[in-house]
Amino acid sequence: MKAKPKTKAPKVHPDLAGFEMNIDSLGQITTNLDRDTLNAFLDKEMPEDKKRRPKKNEGK
């Protein structure tokens, strides 16, 4: 039986240091950061043009 290789922690934005996200066996996403904090970060960091861009399936 082979030992699992150690995975290196990915680079993350300093505001999200320590952020973890897991998906359980039922498909539910669990995180150690509350949703409001994560949404506030995304609102602050995501460029406006990506927020307004229509999805490919819209308008057909």
Short mmCIF file of N, CA and C in Angstrom, two decimals:
data_model
loop_
_atom_site.label_atom_id
_atom_site.label_comp_id
_atom_site.label_asym_id
_atom_site.label_seq_id
_atom_site.Cartn_x
_atom_site.Cartn_y
_atom_site.Cartn_z
N MET A 1 0.84 -1.18 0.00
CA MET A 1 0.00 0.00 0.00
C MET A 1 0.88 1.24 0.00
N LYS A 2 0.67 2.10 -0.96
CA LYS A 2 1.48 3.31 -1.06
C LYS A 2 0.96 4.39 -0.13
N ALA A 3 1.87 5.16 0.41
CA ALA A 3 1.49 6.30 1.24
C ALA A 3 1.07 7.43 0.32
N LYS A 4 0.05 8.17 0.73
CA LYS A 4 -0.40 9.31 -0.05
C LYS A 4 0.67 10.39 -0.05
N PRO A 5 0.95 10.97 -1.21
CA PRO A 5 1.92 12.06 -1.22
C PRO A 5 1.36 13.27 -0.48
N LYS A 6 2.24 13.96 0.20
CA LYS A 6 1.80 15.18 0.91
C LYS A 6 1.45 16.24 -0.12
N THR A 7 0.28 16.82 0.06
CA THR A 7 -0.13 17.88 -0.86
C THR A 7 0.27 19.22 -0.29
N LYS A 8 0.81 20.04 -1.15
CA LYS A 8 1.24 21.37 -0.74
C LYS A 8 0.02 22.29 -0.75
N ALA A 9 -0.09 23.12 0.25
CA ALA A 9 -1.21 24.06 0.33
C ALA A 9 -1.13 25.04 -0.83
N PRO A 10 -2.25 25.31 -1.49
CA PRO A 10 -2.24 26.23 -2.63
C PRO A 10 -2.02 27.67 -2.16
N LYS A 11 -1.53 28.50 -3.09
CA LYS A 11 -1.38 29.93 -2.79
C LYS A 11 -2.77 30.53 -2.73
N VAL A 12 -3.01 31.34 -1.72
CA VAL A 12 -4.30 32.01 -1.59
C VAL A 12 -4.08 33.48 -1.27
N HIS A 13 -5.10 34.26 -1.52
CA HIS A 13 -5.08 35.68 -1.17
C HIS A 13 -4.91 35.78 0.35
N PRO A 14 -4.14 36.74 0.84
CA PRO A 14 -3.94 36.87 2.29
C PRO A 14 -5.23 37.00 3.10
N ASP A 15 -6.27 37.59 2.51
CA ASP A 15 -7.55 37.71 3.21
C ASP A 15 -8.23 36.37 3.41
N LEU A 16 -7.84 35.36 2.62
CA LEU A 16 -8.45 34.04 2.71
C LEU A 16 -7.52 33.00 3.33
N ALA A 17 -6.47 33.44 3.98
CA ALA A 17 -5.52 32.51 4.60
C ALA A 17 -6.27 31.62 5.60
N GLY A 18 -6.04 30.31 5.49
CA GLY A 18 -6.69 29.36 6.37
C GLY A 18 -8.05 28.89 5.90
N PHE A 19 -8.52 29.40 4.77
CA PHE A 19 -9.83 29.03 4.23
C PHE A 19 -9.81 27.58 3.77
N GLU A 20 -10.79 26.81 4.20
CA GLU A 20 -10.91 25.42 3.77
C GLU A 20 -12.33 25.16 3.29
N MET A 21 -12.44 24.34 2.25
CA MET A 21 -13.74 23.98 1.71
C MET A 21 -13.73 22.47 1.48
N ASN A 22 -14.79 21.80 1.92
CA ASN A 22 -14.90 20.35 1.75
C ASN A 22 -16.29 20.01 1.23
N ILE A 23 -16.37 18.89 0.52
CA ILE A 23 -17.65 18.38 0.05
C ILE A 23 -17.85 17.03 0.69
N ASP A 24 -18.94 16.88 1.45
CA ASP A 24 -19.18 15.62 2.14
C ASP A 24 -19.79 14.58 1.20
N SER A 25 -20.06 13.39 1.72
CA SER A 25 -20.55 12.29 0.90
C SER A 25 -21.94 12.56 0.31
N LEU A 26 -22.68 13.51 0.87
CA LEU A 26 -23.99 13.87 0.33
C LEU A 26 -23.92 15.01 -0.67
N GLY A 27 -22.72 15.54 -0.92
CA GLY A 27 -22.55 16.63 -1.87
C GLY A 27 -22.72 18.00 -1.26
N GLN A 28 -22.83 18.08 0.05
CA GLN A 28 -22.97 19.38 0.70
C GLN A 28 -21.59 20.01 0.90
N ILE A 29 -21.52 21.29 0.61
CA ILE A 29 -20.27 22.02 0.75
C ILE A 29 -20.19 22.60 2.15
N THR A 30 -19.07 22.34 2.82
CA THR A 30 -18.84 22.90 4.15
C THR A 30 -17.55 23.71 4.10
N THR A 31 -17.57 24.85 4.78
CA THR A 31 -16.38 25.70 4.83
C THR A 31 -16.15 26.17 6.26
N ASN A 32 -14.97 26.68 6.50
CA ASN A 32 -14.68 27.25 7.81
C ASN A 32 -14.82 28.77 7.79
N LEU A 33 -15.39 29.32 6.72
CA LEU A 33 -15.60 30.76 6.58
C LEU A 33 -17.07 30.97 6.26
N ASP A 34 -17.71 31.90 6.95
CA ASP A 34 -19.14 32.07 6.71
C ASP A 34 -19.39 32.70 5.34
N ARG A 35 -20.57 32.47 4.81
CA ARG A 35 -20.94 32.87 3.45
C ARG A 35 -20.87 34.38 3.25
N ASP A 36 -21.28 35.16 4.25
CA ASP A 36 -21.27 36.62 4.11
C ASP A 36 -19.85 37.15 3.96
N THR A 37 -18.91 36.60 4.71
CA THR A 37 -17.51 37.02 4.61
C THR A 37 -16.95 36.67 3.24
N LEU A 38 -17.25 35.48 2.75
CA LEU A 38 -16.77 35.07 1.44
C LEU A 38 -17.37 35.93 0.33
N ASN A 39 -18.66 36.22 0.41
CA ASN A 39 -19.31 37.08 -0.59
C ASN A 39 -18.76 38.50 -0.56
N ALA A 40 -18.47 39.03 0.62
CA ALA A 40 -17.89 40.37 0.73
C ALA A 40 -16.52 40.40 0.06
N PHE A 41 -15.72 39.34 0.25
CA PHE A 41 -14.41 39.25 -0.38
C PHE A 41 -14.57 39.23 -1.91
N LEU A 42 -15.48 38.40 -2.41
CA LEU A 42 -15.67 38.30 -3.86
C LEU A 42 -16.18 39.61 -4.45
N ASP A 43 -17.07 40.29 -3.76
CA ASP A 43 -17.56 41.59 -4.24
C ASP A 43 -16.44 42.60 -4.33
N LYS A 44 -15.52 42.55 -3.39
CA LYS A 44 -14.42 43.50 -3.35
C LYS A 44 -13.37 43.18 -4.42
N GLU A 45 -13.09 41.91 -4.65
CA GLU A 45 -11.97 41.50 -5.50
C GLU A 45 -12.34 41.19 -6.95
N MET A 46 -13.59 40.87 -7.24
CA MET A 46 -13.97 40.50 -8.60
C MET A 46 -14.19 41.74 -9.45
N PRO A 47 -13.57 41.79 -10.62
CA PRO A 47 -13.76 42.95 -11.50
C PRO A 47 -15.22 43.09 -11.93
N GLU A 48 -15.65 44.32 -12.10
CA GLU A 48 -17.04 44.60 -12.47
C GLU A 48 -17.43 43.98 -13.80
N ASP A 49 -16.51 43.95 -14.78
CA ASP A 49 -16.87 43.42 -16.09
C ASP A 49 -17.24 41.94 -16.02
N LYS A 50 -16.67 41.18 -15.12
CA LYS A 50 -17.02 39.77 -15.00
C LYS A 50 -18.36 39.59 -14.31
N LYS A 51 -18.75 40.53 -13.46
CA LYS A 51 -20.04 40.45 -12.79
C LYS A 51 -21.17 40.69 -13.78
N ARG A 52 -20.95 41.54 -14.77
CA ARG A 52 -22.01 41.94 -15.70
C ARG A 52 -22.07 41.08 -16.96
N ARG A 53 -21.02 40.30 -17.22
CA ARG A 53 -20.96 39.51 -18.45
C ARG A 53 -22.08 38.48 -18.47
N PRO A 54 -22.90 38.44 -19.54
CA PRO A 54 -23.98 37.46 -19.59
C PRO A 54 -23.42 36.05 -19.77
N LYS A 55 -24.14 35.07 -19.23
CA LYS A 55 -23.73 33.68 -19.39
C LYS A 55 -23.97 33.25 -20.83
N LYS A 56 -23.28 32.23 -21.27
CA LYS A 56 -23.38 31.78 -22.66
C LYS A 56 -24.79 31.33 -23.01
N ASN A 57 -25.52 30.73 -22.09
CA ASN A 57 -26.84 30.20 -22.38
C ASN A 57 -27.95 31.24 -22.28
N GLU A 58 -27.66 32.41 -21.74
CA GLU A 58 -28.69 33.45 -21.60
C GLU A 58 -28.95 34.10 -22.96
N GLY A 59 -30.18 34.45 -23.20
CA GLY A 59 -30.55 35.19 -24.39
C GLY A 59 -30.77 34.34 -25.62
N LYS A 60 -30.77 33.04 -25.49
CA LYS A 60 -31.01 32.17 -26.66
C LYS A 60 -32.43 31.73 -26.70
#
